[in-house]
Amino acid sequence: MSGSTRGKAPQMAIRRLSMYYRTLAVLREQGVESVSSEHLSALTGSTAAQVRRDLAYFGNFGRRGVGYEVHSLHTHMQDILGIGEGWPMALVGVGNLGSALLAYDGFPRQGFRIVEAFDSDPRRVGTVIRDVVVKPMDQIKETIQSRQIVMALLAVPAKAAQAVTEQLVAAGVRCLLNFAPVTLMVPSHVHLASVDLSIEVEYLSYVLRESVAEGDASEAECSDVSTVLSK
Amino acid sequence: MSGSTRGKAPQMAIRRLSMYYRTLAVLREQGVESVSSEHLSALTGSTAAQVRRDLAYFGNFGRRGVGYEVHSLHTHMQDILGIGEGWPMALVGVGNLGSALLAYDGFPRQGFRIVEAFDSDPRRVGTVIRDVVVKPMDQIKETIQSRQIVMALLAVPAKAAQAVTEQLVAAGVRCLLNFAPVTLMVPSHVHLASVDLSIEVEYLSYVLRESVAEGDASEAECSDVSTVLSK
DNA sequence: ATTGCCACGTGAAACATATCACAAGCTCCC
DNA sequence: GGGAGCTTGTGATATGTTTCACGTGGCAAT
């Protein structure tokens, strides 16, 4: 019902929703009951207009003259983002990074859990980390299909990434979060996001170099808050 | 000399440069001497026009009718991105993630090295990981100033992140790569990039939910390659 | 009731980015 | 030397996103 600006939300808007969601959780814990777009923007490094626009992509959650009701908005964000579906995740690659991902408590706290882990190294297979038994690669397909896993985290070396991706896709995975520094090719029905440390560091290296070169003293037109999300 | 489209390059263009840089390294190893925008775009999941535009922000590196000389372009990318400056980095927070970052061989391979590490946990202080001695937090300022460190990686719990950020900024750090799931506030002369696992997973959760809801079978308008960099 | 104030929701304008399409330049070959 | 064929670099165009500015609805107090 209602109007609600029903254009598709920009990808960045969705990422910002995550930030709003997280911030709302904090406000809720603090016992805050109402929040304005102005307030929320200050907490997330966005602008008030942007907060209103982002939220308006999905519905009319606020009350004019008042603001947004924290608890209700938090619940709405949760529904929109699909948190609470409790998608089970698989991890491939239990090296340093993979182990850190298994131990990362941000996932369970947000309702996501790594329920299966795989590695090609026989020395790691069979080990247990955080209640998850590391299985060999050749059990990927069977396990993922029988447990209906649709999301996978890829923490394998760059050279193995594409081959493993194809295994995962063949097993029926629909979403991939890739940590290997390569460009993965996936069929169009599979969704892909990448966390690429080299890119981030090189980006910083670039802006650093640039800001050192051009007027080190005077320049004040830098990033203000979260370079990644704004603009 | 020359024209070279001298508008400022979009932030995303710079991130794509990193991908080109990496891809060129592979081509160079393979002994490939020349590459076209078409070829490079296929390898990075971009488009030929975009590759040309991205490169044109920084100079005229190609030769018409021929393409780009791999070795020379690779070197140019390296200069532009400031790789080879060999910026030394500091790491704060040597938990699971921090340890993985210390061990991550992508950094040294790209010319970045973590040369100092800090942690607030007395049990970790003094331990040595990959030739780096973990120091206590109260040595941050002194160490960073004396070693002239300008880049720092932040792998501390969310609650501590803002306070540590302020210590690092006070110590003279100019660039921060934040892994904590919070919005950090930094002065405008400090550059910030964030790697936020919750955001990535929640984004995937959103698109998954969306694609499951809207015509699970027919839809073919999804992400193709690297959702993060394209568009 | 009426008045004053507040904050959302949103059309329209401004801005940023990506794509298109082609002229210009290079190489090879006749 | 000139033409064919290729690929860059770049105006112009299209698309997408953010910002602005204001109408609308809601609350509180008089």
Coordinates of C-alpha atoms (C1' of nucleotides) in Angstrom, one line a residue:
Chain A
M1 CA 0.0 0.0 0.0
S2 CA 1.0 3.7 -0.1
G3 CA 3.3 5.4 -2.6
S4 CA 6.9 4.8 -1.4
T5 CA 9.4 5.6 -4.1
R6 CA 9.5 2.3 -5.9
G7 CA 12.5 2.7 -8.0
K8 CA 15.1 0.0 -7.5
A9 CA 17.4 1.0 -4.7
P10 CA 21.0 1.7 -5.6
Q11 CA 23.5 -0.9 -4.4
M12 CA 25.1 1.6 -2.2
A13 CA 21.8 2.4 -0.6
I14 CA 21.5 -1.2 0.5
R15 CA 25.0 -1.2 2.0
R16 CA 24.0 1.9 3.9
L17 CA 20.9 0.1 5.1
S18 CA 23.3 -2.3 6.9
M19 CA 24.8 0.7 8.7
Y20 CA 21.5 2.0 9.7
Y21 CA 20.5 -1.4 10.9
R22 CA 23.6 -1.7 13.0
T23 CA 23.2 1.8 14.4
L24 CA 19.6 1.2 15.3
A25 CA 20.6 -1.9 17.2
V26 CA 22.8 0.3 19.3
L27 CA 20.1 2.9 19.9
R28 CA 17.7 0.2 20.9
E29 CA 20.1 -1.1 23.4
Q30 CA 20.5 2.4 24.8
G31 CA 16.8 2.6 25.3
V32 CA 16.4 5.4 22.6
E33 CA 12.8 5.1 21.3
S34 CA 12.8 7.6 18.5
V35 CA 15.3 8.9 16.0
S36 CA 15.3 11.5 13.3
S37 CA 16.9 11.3 9.9
E38 CA 19.2 14.1 11.1
H39 CA 20.3 12.0 14.1
L40 CA 20.7 8.8 12.2
S41 CA 22.8 10.5 9.5
A42 CA 25.1 12.0 12.1
L43 CA 25.7 8.5 13.6
T44 CA 26.4 6.9 10.2
G45 CA 28.3 9.6 8.4
S46 CA 25.6 10.1 5.9
T47 CA 23.3 13.1 5.3
A48 CA 19.8 13.5 6.5
A49 CA 18.4 13.7 3.0
Q50 CA 20.2 10.5 2.0
V51 CA 18.8 8.6 5.0
R52 CA 15.3 9.6 4.1
R53 CA 15.8 8.7 0.5
D54 CA 17.4 5.4 1.3
L55 CA 14.6 4.4 3.7
A56 CA 11.9 5.7 1.2
Y57 CA 13.1 3.1 -1.4
F58 CA 11.5 0.5 0.8
G59 CA 8.5 2.1 2.5
N60 CA 7.1 4.9 4.6
F61 CA 8.6 4.0 8.0
G62 CA 8.6 7.5 9.6
R63 CA 6.1 9.8 11.0
R64 CA 6.2 13.4 9.9
G65 CA 7.1 15.9 12.5
V66 CA 8.3 13.1 14.8
G67 CA 10.9 10.8 13.2
Y68 CA 11.4 7.1 13.1
E69 CA 10.4 4.7 15.8
V70 CA 13.7 2.9 16.6
H71 CA 12.3 -0.6 17.4
S72 CA 10.0 -0.7 14.4
L73 CA 12.6 0.6 12.0
H74 CA 15.1 -1.9 13.2
T75 CA 12.7 -4.7 12.6
H76 CA 11.9 -3.4 9.1
M77 CA 15.6 -3.2 8.2
Q78 CA 16.1 -6.7 9.5
D79 CA 13.3 -8.0 7.2
I80 CA 14.5 -6.0 4.2
L81 CA 18.1 -7.3 4.5
G82 CA 16.9 -10.8 5.0
I83 CA 18.6 -11.1 8.4
G84 CA 16.8 -13.6 10.5
E85 CA 16.3 -15.9 7.6
G86 CA 19.5 -17.3 9.2
W87 CA 21.1 -18.4 5.9
P88 CA 23.6 -21.1 6.7
M89 CA 27.0 -20.5 5.2
A90 CA 29.8 -22.6 4.0
L91 CA 33.5 -21.7 4.2
V92 CA 36.1 -22.9 1.7
G93 CA 39.7 -22.5 2.7
V94 CA 40.7 -22.8 6.4
G95 CA 44.0 -21.0 6.3
N96 CA 44.8 -17.9 8.4
L97 CA 42.0 -15.9 7.0
G98 CA 39.5 -18.7 6.9
S99 CA 40.1 -19.5 10.5
A100 CA 39.6 -15.9 11.4
L101 CA 36.3 -15.9 9.6
L102 CA 35.2 -19.0 11.5
A103 CA 36.0 -17.3 14.7
Y104 CA 34.5 -13.9 13.7
D105 CA 31.7 -13.3 16.1
G106 CA 30.1 -10.6 14.0
F107 CA 28.5 -13.3 11.8
P108 CA 26.5 -15.2 14.5
R109 CA 25.6 -11.9 16.1
Q110 CA 23.9 -10.8 12.9
G111 CA 22.3 -14.1 12.5
F112 CA 24.7 -15.7 10.0
R113 CA 26.5 -18.9 10.8
I114 CA 29.2 -20.9 9.1
V115 CA 28.0 -24.4 9.4
E116 CA 30.4 -26.2 7.1
A117 CA 34.1 -25.7 6.3
F118 CA 36.3 -27.3 3.6
D119 CA 40.0 -27.4 2.8
S120 CA 42.2 -29.2 0.4
D121 CA 45.1 -29.7 2.8
P122 CA 44.8 -33.2 4.4
R123 CA 46.4 -31.9 7.6
R124 CA 43.5 -29.5 8.2
V125 CA 40.8 -31.9 7.2
G126 CA 39.2 -33.4 10.3
T127 CA 40.2 -30.6 12.6
V128 CA 37.5 -28.9 14.5
I129 CA 37.2 -25.1 14.8
R130 CA 34.3 -23.5 16.7
D131 CA 32.3 -26.7 16.5
V132 CA 32.8 -27.0 12.7
V133 CA 34.5 -30.0 11.3
V134 CA 36.8 -29.3 8.3
K135 CA 35.8 -31.6 5.4
P136 CA 37.8 -32.5 2.3
M137 CA 37.0 -30.7 -1.0
D138 CA 35.4 -33.6 -2.6
Q139 CA 32.5 -33.5 -0.2
I140 CA 31.5 -30.0 -1.2
K141 CA 28.8 -30.9 -3.6
E142 CA 27.2 -33.5 -1.5
T143 CA 27.3 -31.5 1.7
I144 CA 26.1 -28.3 0.2
Q145 CA 23.2 -29.9 -1.5
S146 CA 22.1 -32.0 1.4
R147 CA 22.2 -29.0 3.8
Q148 CA 20.7 -26.6 1.3
I149 CA 23.5 -24.1 1.7
V150 CA 23.2 -21.1 -0.6
M151 CA 25.9 -18.8 0.6
A152 CA 29.6 -19.5 0.6
L153 CA 32.7 -17.7 1.8
L154 CA 35.8 -18.2 -0.4
A155 CA 39.1 -17.9 1.4
V156 CA 41.4 -19.9 -0.8
P157 CA 44.6 -18.8 -2.6
A158 CA 44.1 -16.8 -5.7
K159 CA 45.2 -19.6 -8.0
A160 CA 42.5 -22.0 -6.7
A161 CA 39.7 -19.5 -6.5
Q162 CA 38.1 -19.9 -10.0
A163 CA 38.1 -23.7 -9.8
V164 CA 36.6 -23.7 -6.4
T165 CA 34.0 -21.2 -7.5
E166 CA 32.9 -23.5 -10.2
Q167 CA 32.6 -26.4 -7.8
L168 CA 30.4 -24.3 -5.5
V169 CA 28.2 -23.0 -8.3
A170 CA 27.8 -26.6 -9.5
A171 CA 26.8 -27.5 -6.0
G172 CA 24.0 -24.9 -6.1
V173 CA 25.4 -22.0 -4.2
R174 CA 23.6 -18.7 -5.0
C175 CA 25.9 -16.2 -3.3
L176 CA 29.6 -15.9 -3.0
L177 CA 31.7 -13.7 -0.8
N178 CA 35.2 -13.8 -2.3
F179 CA 38.4 -12.9 -0.4
A180 CA 40.9 -14.0 -3.0
P181 CA 42.5 -11.2 -5.0
V182 CA 41.2 -12.3 -8.4
T183 CA 38.4 -11.5 -10.8
L184 CA 36.0 -14.4 -10.6
M185 CA 33.7 -15.3 -13.4
V186 CA 30.3 -16.6 -12.3
P187 CA 27.0 -17.3 -14.1
S188 CA 24.5 -14.5 -14.1
H189 CA 22.2 -16.1 -11.6
V190 CA 25.0 -16.2 -8.9
H191 CA 25.6 -13.1 -6.8
L192 CA 29.1 -12.1 -6.0
A193 CA 30.7 -9.7 -3.6
S194 CA 34.4 -9.4 -3.0
V195 CA 36.6 -8.2 -0.2
D196 CA 39.9 -7.4 -1.7
L197 CA 42.6 -6.2 0.7
S198 CA 45.0 -5.3 -2.0
I199 CA 42.5 -3.0 -3.6
E200 CA 41.8 -1.3 -0.3
V201 CA 45.4 -0.8 0.6
E202 CA 46.3 0.4 -2.9
Y203 CA 43.5 2.8 -2.9
L204 CA 44.7 4.3 0.3
S205 CA 48.2 4.4 -1.1
Y206 CA 46.9 6.3 -4.0
V207 CA 45.1 8.9 -2.0
L208 CA 48.0 9.2 0.4
R209 CA 50.4 9.8 -2.5
E210 CA 48.0 12.3 -4.0
S211 CA 47.5 14.2 -0.8
V212 CA 51.2 14.3 -0.1
A213 CA 51.9 15.6 -3.7
E214 CA 49.2 18.2 -3.9
G215 CA 49.5 20.9 -1.2
D216 CA 50.2 18.8 1.9
A217 CA 49.3 21.7 4.1
S218 CA 46.3 23.5 2.7
E219 CA 44.1 20.7 1.3
A220 CA 41.0 20.0 3.4
E221 CA 39.0 18.2 0.7
C222 CA 39.6 14.7 1.8
S223 CA 37.4 11.9 2.9
D224 CA 35.4 12.7 5.9
V225 CA 33.8 9.6 7.1
S226 CA 33.7 6.1 5.6
T227 CA 35.3 6.6 2.2
V228 CA 33.8 3.4 1.0
L229 CA 30.2 4.2 1.6
S230 CA 29.8 7.8 0.9
K231 CA 29.6 8.9 -2.8
Chain B
M1 CA 52.1 18.0 -23.6
S2 CA 49.2 15.8 -24.6
G3 CA 45.6 16.1 -23.7
S4 CA 44.9 13.3 -21.2
T5 CA 41.4 13.8 -19.8
R6 CA 42.4 15.7 -16.6
G7 CA 39.2 15.5 -14.6
K8 CA 39.7 13.9 -11.2
A9 CA 39.3 10.1 -11.5
P10 CA 36.3 8.7 -9.8
Q11 CA 37.1 6.6 -6.7
M12 CA 35.9 3.5 -8.4
A13 CA 38.2 4.1 -11.3
I14 CA 41.1 4.0 -8.9
R15 CA 39.9 0.7 -7.4
R16 CA 39.7 -0.6 -11.0
L17 CA 43.3 0.5 -11.6
S18 CA 44.3 -2.0 -8.9
M19 CA 42.6 -4.7 -10.8
Y20 CA 44.4 -3.7 -14.0
Y21 CA 47.6 -3.6 -12.1
R22 CA 47.2 -7.1 -10.8
T23 CA 46.1 -8.4 -14.1
L24 CA 49.1 -6.8 -15.9
A25 CA 51.4 -8.6 -13.4
V26 CA 50.0 -11.9 -14.5
L27 CA 50.3 -11.1 -18.1
R28 CA 53.9 -10.0 -17.6
E29 CA 54.7 -13.3 -15.9
Q30 CA 53.1 -15.1 -18.8
G31 CA 55.4 -13.2 -21.2
V32 CA 52.6 -11.3 -22.9
E33 CA 54.0 -8.1 -24.3
S34 CA 51.0 -6.2 -25.5
V35 CA 47.4 -6.0 -24.5
S36 CA 44.3 -4.2 -25.8
S37 CA 41.6 -2.5 -23.8
E38 CA 39.3 -5.3 -25.1
H39 CA 41.5 -8.0 -23.7
L40 CA 42.1 -6.2 -20.4
S41 CA 38.4 -5.7 -19.9
A42 CA 37.7 -9.3 -20.5
L43 CA 40.2 -10.3 -17.8
T44 CA 38.9 -7.8 -15.3
G45 CA 35.2 -8.0 -15.9
S46 CA 35.0 -4.4 -17.0
T47 CA 34.3 -3.0 -20.5
A48 CA 36.8 -1.9 -23.1
A49 CA 35.5 1.7 -23.1
Q50 CA 35.8 1.8 -19.3
V51 CA 39.4 0.5 -19.4
R52 CA 40.3 3.2 -21.9
R53 CA 38.6 5.9 -19.9
D54 CA 40.1 4.8 -16.6
L55 CA 43.6 4.8 -18.0
A56 CA 43.0 8.1 -19.8
Y57 CA 42.4 9.8 -16.5
F58 CA 46.1 9.5 -15.9
G59 CA 47.8 9.7 -19.2
N60 CA 48.2 8.4 -22.8
F61 CA 49.7 5.1 -22.2
G62 CA 48.5 3.2 -25.3
R63 CA 49.3 3.3 -29.0
R64 CA 46.5 3.6 -31.4
G65 CA 46.0 0.6 -33.6
V66 CA 48.3 -1.4 -31.3
G67 CA 47.2 -1.5 -27.7
Y68 CA 49.1 -1.1 -24.5
E69 CA 52.6 -2.3 -23.8
V70 CA 52.2 -4.6 -20.8
H71 CA 55.5 -3.9 -19.0
S72 CA 55.3 -0.2 -19.4
L73 CA 51.6 0.0 -18.4
H74 CA 52.3 -2.1 -15.3
T75 CA 55.0 0.2 -14.3
H76 CA 52.8 3.2 -14.8
M77 CA 50.1 1.7 -12.7
Q78 CA 52.6 1.0 -10.0
D79 CA 53.7 4.6 -9.9
I80 CA 50.2 6.0 -10.0
L81 CA 49.0 3.7 -7.1
G82 CA 52.1 4.6 -5.1
I83 CA 53.1 1.0 -4.8
G84 CA 56.8 0.8 -4.5
E85 CA 56.9 3.7 -2.1
G86 CA 56.8 0.7 0.2
W87 CA 54.7 2.5 2.8
P88 CA 55.3 0.7 6.1
M89 CA 52.1 -0.2 8.0
A90 CA 51.1 -0.7 11.6
L91 CA 48.5 -3.1 12.8
V92 CA 46.4 -2.6 15.9
G93 CA 44.6 -5.6 17.3
V94 CA 46.3 -9.0 17.0
G95 CA 43.3 -11.3 17.5
N96 CA 42.1 -13.8 14.9
L97 CA 41.7 -11.3 12.1
G98 CA 44.8 -9.3 13.0
S99 CA 46.9 -12.5 13.0
A100 CA 45.6 -13.4 9.6
L101 CA 46.5 -9.9 8.3
L102 CA 50.0 -10.3 9.6
A103 CA 50.3 -13.6 7.8
Y104 CA 48.6 -12.4 4.6
D105 CA 51.2 -12.6 1.9
G106 CA 49.3 -10.4 -0.5
F107 CA 50.6 -7.3 1.3
P108 CA 54.4 -8.0 1.0
R109 CA 53.8 -9.2 -2.6
Q110 CA 52.3 -5.8 -3.5
G111 CA 55.1 -4.0 -1.6
F112 CA 53.2 -3.3 1.6
R113 CA 54.6 -4.5 4.9
I114 CA 53.2 -4.6 8.4
V115 CA 56.3 -3.5 10.4
E116 CA 54.6 -2.9 13.8
A117 CA 51.8 -4.6 15.7
F118 CA 50.0 -3.5 18.9
D119 CA 47.6 -5.1 21.2
S120 CA 46.0 -4.3 24.6
D121 CA 46.0 -7.9 25.8
P122 CA 49.1 -8.5 28.0
R123 CA 49.1 -12.1 27.0
R124 CA 49.7 -11.2 23.4
V125 CA 52.2 -8.4 24.0
G126 CA 55.7 -9.7 23.4
T127 CA 54.7 -12.5 21.1
V128 CA 56.3 -12.6 17.7
I129 CA 54.4 -13.3 14.5
R130 CA 56.1 -13.2 11.2
D131 CA 59.1 -11.4 12.6
V132 CA 56.9 -8.7 14.1
V133 CA 56.9 -8.2 17.9
V134 CA 53.6 -7.3 19.4
K135 CA 53.9 -4.1 21.5
P136 CA 51.5 -2.7 24.1
M137 CA 49.1 0.1 23.2
D138 CA 50.9 2.8 25.1
Q139 CA 53.8 2.5 22.7
I140 CA 51.7 3.4 19.7
K141 CA 52.5 7.1 19.5
E142 CA 56.2 6.8 20.2
T143 CA 56.7 3.9 17.7
I144 CA 54.6 5.4 14.9
Q145 CA 56.3 8.7 15.1
S146 CA 59.8 7.4 15.3
R147 CA 59.3 5.0 12.4
Q148 CA 57.3 7.5 10.4
I149 CA 54.4 5.2 9.8
V150 CA 51.5 6.7 7.9
M151 CA 49.2 3.8 7.3
A152 CA 47.5 1.7 9.9
L153 CA 45.2 -1.4 9.9
L154 CA 42.6 -1.5 12.6
A155 CA 41.5 -4.9 13.7
V156 CA 40.2 -4.3 17.1
P157 CA 36.7 -4.9 18.6
A158 CA 34.0 -2.4 17.6
K159 CA 33.9 -0.9 21.0
A160 CA 37.5 0.1 21.0
A161 CA 37.8 1.2 17.5
Q162 CA 37.0 4.9 17.9
A163 CA 39.4 5.4 20.8
V164 CA 42.2 3.6 19.0
T165 CA 41.6 5.6 15.9
E166 CA 42.1 8.8 17.9
Q167 CA 45.3 7.5 19.3
L168 CA 46.5 6.6 15.8
V169 CA 45.5 10.0 14.4
A170 CA 47.2 11.8 17.2
A171 CA 50.3 9.8 16.5
G172 CA 50.3 11.1 12.9
V173 CA 48.8 8.3 10.9
R174 CA 47.4 9.6 7.6
C175 CA 45.5 6.5 6.3
L176 CA 43.4 4.0 8.1
L177 CA 42.0 0.7 6.9
N178 CA 39.3 -0.2 9.3
F179 CA 38.0 -3.8 9.9
A180 CA 35.7 -3.0 12.8
P181 CA 32.0 -2.9 12.1
V182 CA 31.5 0.8 13.2
T183 CA 31.4 4.2 11.6
L184 CA 34.6 5.9 12.5
M185 CA 34.9 9.7 12.7
V186 CA 38.2 11.0 11.5
P187 CA 39.5 14.5 10.8
S188 CA 39.3 15.5 7.2
H189 CA 43.0 15.2 6.5
V190 CA 43.0 11.5 7.4
H191 CA 41.9 9.0 4.8
L192 CA 39.7 6.1 5.7
A193 CA 38.7 2.9 4.0
S194 CA 36.6 0.2 5.6
V195 CA 36.3 -3.5 5.1
D196 CA 33.0 -4.5 6.7
L197 CA 32.1 -8.1 6.6
S198 CA 28.7 -7.6 8.0
I199 CA 27.8 -5.2 5.3
E200 CA 29.0 -7.6 2.6
V201 CA 27.1 -10.5 4.0
E202 CA 24.0 -8.5 4.5
Y203 CA 24.2 -7.2 1.0
L204 CA 24.3 -10.7 -0.3
S205 CA 21.5 -11.7 2.0
Y206 CA 19.5 -8.9 0.5
V207 CA 20.1 -9.7 -3.1
L208 CA 19.5 -13.4 -2.4
R209 CA 16.2 -12.7 -0.7
E210 CA 15.2 -10.4 -3.6
S211 CA 16.1 -12.9 -6.3
V212 CA 14.3 -15.7 -4.5
A213 CA 11.2 -13.6 -4.1
E214 CA 11.1 -12.2 -7.6
G215 CA 10.7 -14.9 -10.2
D216 CA 13.3 -17.4 -9.0
A217 CA 13.4 -19.1 -12.4
S218 CA 13.3 -16.5 -15.1
E219 CA 15.4 -13.7 -13.8
A220 CA 18.7 -13.4 -15.6
E221 CA 19.5 -9.8 -14.7
C222 CA 21.9 -10.3 -11.9
S223 CA 25.5 -9.5 -11.2
D224 CA 27.8 -10.8 -13.8
V225 CA 31.3 -10.3 -12.5
S226 CA 32.5 -8.5 -9.4
T227 CA 29.5 -6.8 -8.0
V228 CA 31.6 -4.5 -6.0
L229 CA 33.5 -2.9 -8.8
S230 CA 31.1 -2.8 -11.7
K231 CA 28.6 0.0 -11.8
Chain C
dA1 C1' -9.8 25.4 17.2
dT2 C1' -5.9 27.7 15.8
dT3 C1' -1.1 28.6 15.6
dG4 C1' 3.6 27.4 15.5
dC5 C1' 7.0 24.2 14.8
dC6 C1' 9.0 20.1 13.3
dA7 C1' 10.6 16.3 10.3
dC8 C1' 9.2 13.1 6.8
dG9 C1' 8.6 12.0 1.8
dT10 C1' 9.5 13.3 -2.8
dG11 C1' 9.5 15.9 -7.4
dA12 C1' 12.9 18.3 -9.7
dA13 C1' 17.6 20.0 -10.2
dA14 C1' 22.4 19.2 -9.9
dC15 C1' 26.0 16.3 -10.1
dA16 C1' 28.7 12.1 -11.1
dT17 C1' 29.6 8.1 -13.7
dA18 C1' 29.4 5.0 -17.5
dT19 C1' 28.5 4.2 -22.4
dC20 C1' 28.5 5.3 -27.2
dA21 C1' 30.4 6.4 -31.4
dC22 C1' 33.9 8.2 -34.1
dA23 C1' 38.1 10.9 -35.5
dA24 C1' 43.0 10.4 -35.0
dG25 C1' 47.0 7.7 -35.2
dC26 C1' 49.6 3.5 -35.8
dT27 C1' 51.2 -0.7 -38.6
dC28 C1' 51.4 -3.5 -42.4
dC29 C1' 51.3 -4.6 -47.0
dC30 C1' 50.8 -3.7 -51.7
Chain D
dG1 C1' 52.9 6.5 -51.0
dG2 C1' 48.4 5.2 -50.2
dG3 C1' 44.8 2.3 -48.5
dA4 C1' 43.0 -1.3 -45.3
dG5 C1' 42.4 -2.6 -40.8
dC6 C1' 42.9 -2.1 -36.2
dT7 C1' 42.7 0.3 -31.5
dT8 C1' 43.3 4.3 -28.8
dG9 C1' 41.6 8.7 -26.7
dT10 C1' 37.7 11.6 -26.2
dG11 C1' 33.6 14.6 -27.2
dA12 C1' 28.8 13.9 -26.7
dT13 C1' 25.2 11.3 -24.8
dA14 C1' 22.8 8.4 -21.6
dT15 C1' 22.2 6.7 -17.3
dG16 C1' 22.4 6.7 -12.3
dT17 C1' 22.9 8.9 -7.8
dT18 C1' 22.8 12.6 -4.6
dT19 C1' 21.3 17.0 -3.1
dC20 C1' 18.0 20.6 -2.7
dA21 C1' 13.8 22.6 -1.5
dC22 C1' 9.3 22.4 -0.3
dG23 C1' 4.5 20.4 0.3
dT24 C1' 2.3 17.4 3.7
dG25 C1' 1.1 15.6 7.8
dG26 C1' 1.6 15.3 12.7
dC27 C1' 2.2 17.0 17.6
dA28 C1' 1.9 20.3 21.4
dA29 C1' 0.5 24.3 23.6
dT30 C1' -2.3 28.2 23.9

